[in-house]
Tab-separated table of C-alpha atoms in Angstrom:
chain	number	residue	atom	x	y	z
W	751	MET	CA	-75.180	-119.391	81.413
W	752	ASN	CA	-74.652	-120.225	85.414
W	753	TRP	CA	-77.030	-122.533	86.983
W	754	ILE	CA	-78.945	-119.674	88.624
W	755	THR	CA	-79.780	-118.333	85.516
W	756	THR	CA	-80.602	-121.887	84.277
W	757	MET	CA	-82.864	-122.036	86.920
W	758	GLY	CA	-84.650	-118.767	86.276
W	759	PHE	CA	-85.405	-120.177	82.660
W	760	VAL	CA	-86.860	-123.394	84.335
W	761	ALA	CA	-88.975	-121.569	86.297
W	762	GLY	CA	-90.383	-119.498	83.817
W	763	ILE	CA	-91.083	-122.061	81.424
W	764	CYS	CA	-93.242	-124.092	84.315
W	765	THR	CA	-95.255	-120.842	85.173
W	766	THR	CA	-95.649	-120.098	81.809
W	767	SER	CA	-96.802	-123.798	80.448
W	768	ALA	CA	-98.600	-124.921	83.523
W	769	PHE	CA	-101.942	-123.460	82.355
W	770	LEU	CA	-101.567	-125.250	79.113
W	771	PRO	CA	-102.894	-128.798	81.009
W	772	GLN	CA	-105.995	-126.631	82.456
W	773	VAL	CA	-106.977	-125.342	78.342
W	774	ALA	CA	-106.474	-128.748	77.142
W	775	LYS	CA	-108.586	-130.109	79.975
W	776	ILE	CA	-111.606	-127.414	79.570
W	777	PHE	CA	-111.457	-128.380	75.658
W	778	ILE	CA	-111.883	-132.121	76.454
W	779	THR	CA	-114.631	-132.120	79.045
W	780	LYS	CA	-116.345	-128.735	78.238
W	781	LYS	CA	-116.574	-128.459	81.954
W	782	THR	CA	-115.463	-125.546	84.066
W	783	GLN	CA	-117.898	-125.395	87.013
W	784	ASP	CA	-115.304	-126.099	89.677
W	785	ILE	CA	-113.023	-123.437	88.315
W	786	SER	CA	-113.028	-119.539	90.089
W	787	LEU	CA	-114.059	-116.866	87.601
W	788	PHE	CA	-112.532	-114.209	89.851
W	789	MET	CA	-109.455	-116.162	89.968
W	790	TYR	CA	-109.081	-115.799	85.968
W	791	ILE	CA	-110.401	-112.326	86.038
W	792	ILE	CA	-107.881	-111.043	88.531
W	793	LEU	CA	-104.836	-113.165	86.871
W	794	THR	CA	-105.587	-111.957	83.311
W	795	THR	CA	-105.550	-108.236	85.012
W	796	GLY	CA	-102.322	-109.237	86.599
W	797	VAL	CA	-100.834	-111.005	83.775
W	798	LEU	CA	-101.734	-108.036	81.239
W	799	LEU	CA	-100.174	-105.605	83.674
W	800	TRP	CA	-96.779	-107.491	83.823
W	801	THR	CA	-96.818	-107.720	79.857
W	802	ILE	CA	-97.200	-103.776	79.671
W	803	TYR	CA	-94.360	-103.403	82.523
W	804	GLY	CA	-92.063	-105.756	80.380
W	805	LEU	CA	-92.701	-103.712	77.344
W	806	ILE	CA	-92.325	-100.344	78.957
W	807	ASN	CA	-89.028	-101.481	80.865
W	808	GLU	CA	-87.986	-103.068	77.358
W	809	ASP	CA	-87.397	-106.385	79.599
W	810	LEU	CA	-87.564	-109.179	76.826
W	811	PRO	CA	-87.950	-112.250	79.117
W	812	LEU	CA	-90.606	-110.770	81.330
W	813	LEU	CA	-92.514	-109.526	78.232
W	814	LEU	CA	-92.388	-113.103	76.489
W	815	ALA	CA	-93.293	-115.051	79.505
W	816	ASN	CA	-96.193	-112.783	80.355
W	817	GLY	CA	-97.112	-112.415	76.543
W	818	LEU	CA	-97.664	-116.318	76.515
W	819	THR	CA	-99.240	-116.462	80.005
W	820	LEU	CA	-101.799	-113.981	78.910
W	821	ILE	CA	-102.717	-115.919	75.874
W	822	PHE	CA	-103.403	-119.307	77.926
W	823	VAL	CA	-105.056	-117.282	80.977
W	824	CYS	CA	-107.236	-115.210	78.358
W	825	SER	CA	-108.082	-118.719	76.775
W	826	ILE	CA	-109.365	-120.263	80.078
W	827	LEU	CA	-111.336	-116.904	81.018
W	828	VAL	CA	-113.109	-117.037	77.845
W	829	LEU	CA	-113.919	-120.938	78.079
W	830	LYS	CA	-114.824	-120.276	81.695
W	831	LEU	CA	-117.388	-117.607	80.521
W	832	ARG	CA	-118.716	-119.750	77.895
W	833	HIS	CA	-119.117	-122.905	79.712
W	834	GLY	CA	-120.384	-121.459	83.455
K	1078	MET	CA	-92.249	-94.192	93.111
K	1079	ASN	CA	-93.124	-93.554	89.711
K	1080	TRP	CA	-96.205	-95.037	87.886
K	1081	ILE	CA	-94.556	-97.586	85.847
K	1082	THR	CA	-93.214	-99.031	89.274
K	1083	THR	CA	-96.784	-98.690	91.094
K	1084	MET	CA	-98.027	-100.875	88.033
K	1085	GLY	CA	-95.292	-103.292	88.797
K	1086	PHE	CA	-96.595	-103.762	92.562
K	1087	VAL	CA	-100.171	-103.702	91.368
K	1088	ALA	CA	-99.410	-106.596	88.643
K	1089	GLY	CA	-97.587	-108.461	91.571
K	1090	ILE	CA	-100.257	-108.224	94.095
K	1091	CYS	CA	-102.872	-109.446	91.036
K	1092	THR	CA	-101.256	-112.362	90.064
K	1093	THR	CA	-100.268	-113.401	93.990
K	1094	SER	CA	-104.034	-112.701	95.156
K	1095	ALA	CA	-105.552	-114.239	92.117
K	1096	PHE	CA	-105.202	-117.645	93.729
K	1097	LEU	CA	-107.343	-116.963	96.736
K	1098	PRO	CA	-110.922	-116.921	95.100
K	1099	GLN	CA	-110.028	-120.482	94.125
K	1100	VAL	CA	-108.844	-121.459	97.693
K	1101	ALA	CA	-112.237	-120.096	99.231
K	1102	LYS	CA	-114.055	-121.884	96.241
K	1103	ILE	CA	-113.090	-125.131	97.065
K	1104	PHE	CA	-113.196	-124.725	100.813
K	1105	ILE	CA	-116.987	-123.790	100.082
K	1106	THR	CA	-118.131	-126.441	97.492
K	1107	LYS	CA	-115.218	-128.998	98.046
K	1108	LYS	CA	-115.207	-129.786	94.668
K	1109	THR	CA	-112.207	-129.613	92.433
K	1110	GLN	CA	-112.935	-132.313	89.389
K	1111	ASP	CA	-112.713	-129.462	86.759
K	1112	ILE	CA	-109.315	-128.439	87.939
K	1113	SER	CA	-106.537	-129.643	85.914
K	1114	LEU	CA	-103.975	-131.641	88.340
K	1115	PHE	CA	-101.082	-131.295	86.086
K	1116	MET	CA	-101.598	-127.517	85.919
K	1117	TYR	CA	-100.816	-127.201	89.763
K	1118	ILE	CA	-98.211	-129.680	89.676
K	1119	ILE	CA	-95.957	-127.623	87.157
K	1120	LEU	CA	-97.374	-124.330	88.798
K	1121	THR	CA	-96.118	-125.225	92.114
K	1122	THR	CA	-92.762	-126.588	90.964
K	1123	GLY	CA	-92.277	-123.442	89.100
K	1124	VAL	CA	-93.422	-120.830	91.624
K	1125	LEU	CA	-90.851	-122.890	93.867
K	1126	LEU	CA	-88.141	-122.440	91.714
K	1127	TRP	CA	-89.197	-118.435	91.292
K	1128	THR	CA	-88.746	-118.904	95.185
K	1129	ILE	CA	-85.439	-120.056	95.509
K	1130	TYR	CA	-84.358	-117.776	92.484
K	1131	GLY	CA	-85.548	-115.127	94.580
K	1132	LEU	CA	-83.705	-116.260	97.950
K	1133	ILE	CA	-80.398	-117.042	95.978
K	1134	ASN	CA	-80.381	-113.373	94.154
K	1135	GLU	CA	-81.712	-111.933	97.526
K	1136	ASP	CA	-84.313	-110.116	95.560
K	1137	LEU	CA	-86.959	-109.432	97.855
K	1138	PRO	CA	-90.115	-108.607	96.019
K	1139	LEU	CA	-89.564	-111.904	93.915
K	1140	LEU	CA	-89.013	-113.505	96.996
K	1141	LEU	CA	-92.280	-112.488	98.682
K	1142	ALA	CA	-94.536	-112.430	95.831
K	1143	ASN	CA	-93.642	-116.151	94.983
K	1144	GLY	CA	-93.218	-117.176	98.629
K	1145	LEU	CA	-96.848	-116.057	98.952
K	1146	THR	CA	-98.246	-117.483	95.781
K	1147	LEU	CA	-96.469	-121.037	96.491
K	1148	ILE	CA	-98.695	-120.908	99.841
K	1149	PHE	CA	-101.979	-120.620	97.770
K	1150	VAL	CA	-100.998	-122.670	94.719
K	1151	CYS	CA	-99.774	-125.481	97.236
K	1152	SER	CA	-103.160	-125.102	99.259
K	1153	ILE	CA	-104.969	-125.660	95.585
K	1154	LEU	CA	-102.688	-128.785	94.721
K	1155	VAL	CA	-103.423	-130.300	98.421
K	1156	LEU	CA	-106.988	-129.873	98.047
K	1157	LYS	CA	-106.915	-131.097	94.453
K	1158	LEU	CA	-105.414	-134.129	95.614
K	1159	ARG	CA	-107.925	-134.516	98.756
K	1160	HIS	CA	-111.019	-134.178	96.612
K	1161	GLY	CA	-110.057	-135.519	93.383
């Protein structure tokens, strides 16, 4: 695996795992007032479409990365709807 | 352009534009307390790496989508550092 492919993998790990600190922060503080509801509605829709796109094209890295991201952004959306 | 490609474009538009409502919300409220700093540090790093990856691979859709997203997530990061 060359360094360009490695960079792609690192990029994917970053953009997927980035949402975990936000999930953790909400679990601790129970506060979501400053978080945009519309951001997470649009983002959840987009990541869901990327997941379906990866599934149809049998693109495993795209499917895995977006499938995982979908769980995280969906969690933030649910927590936002719960805490307001 | 078939419906699968169209879905990919819609997915890209969603995951890029999703960050705009958050930028707008911060501009209006000047509040970022509930937003995770670590999320935007990791996300900015990831999107920057995707942009470089798209540039090296001469992948225009990847480059454009991530280049635009980078502007938005960078703005949120700067606003978070400013408002705390």
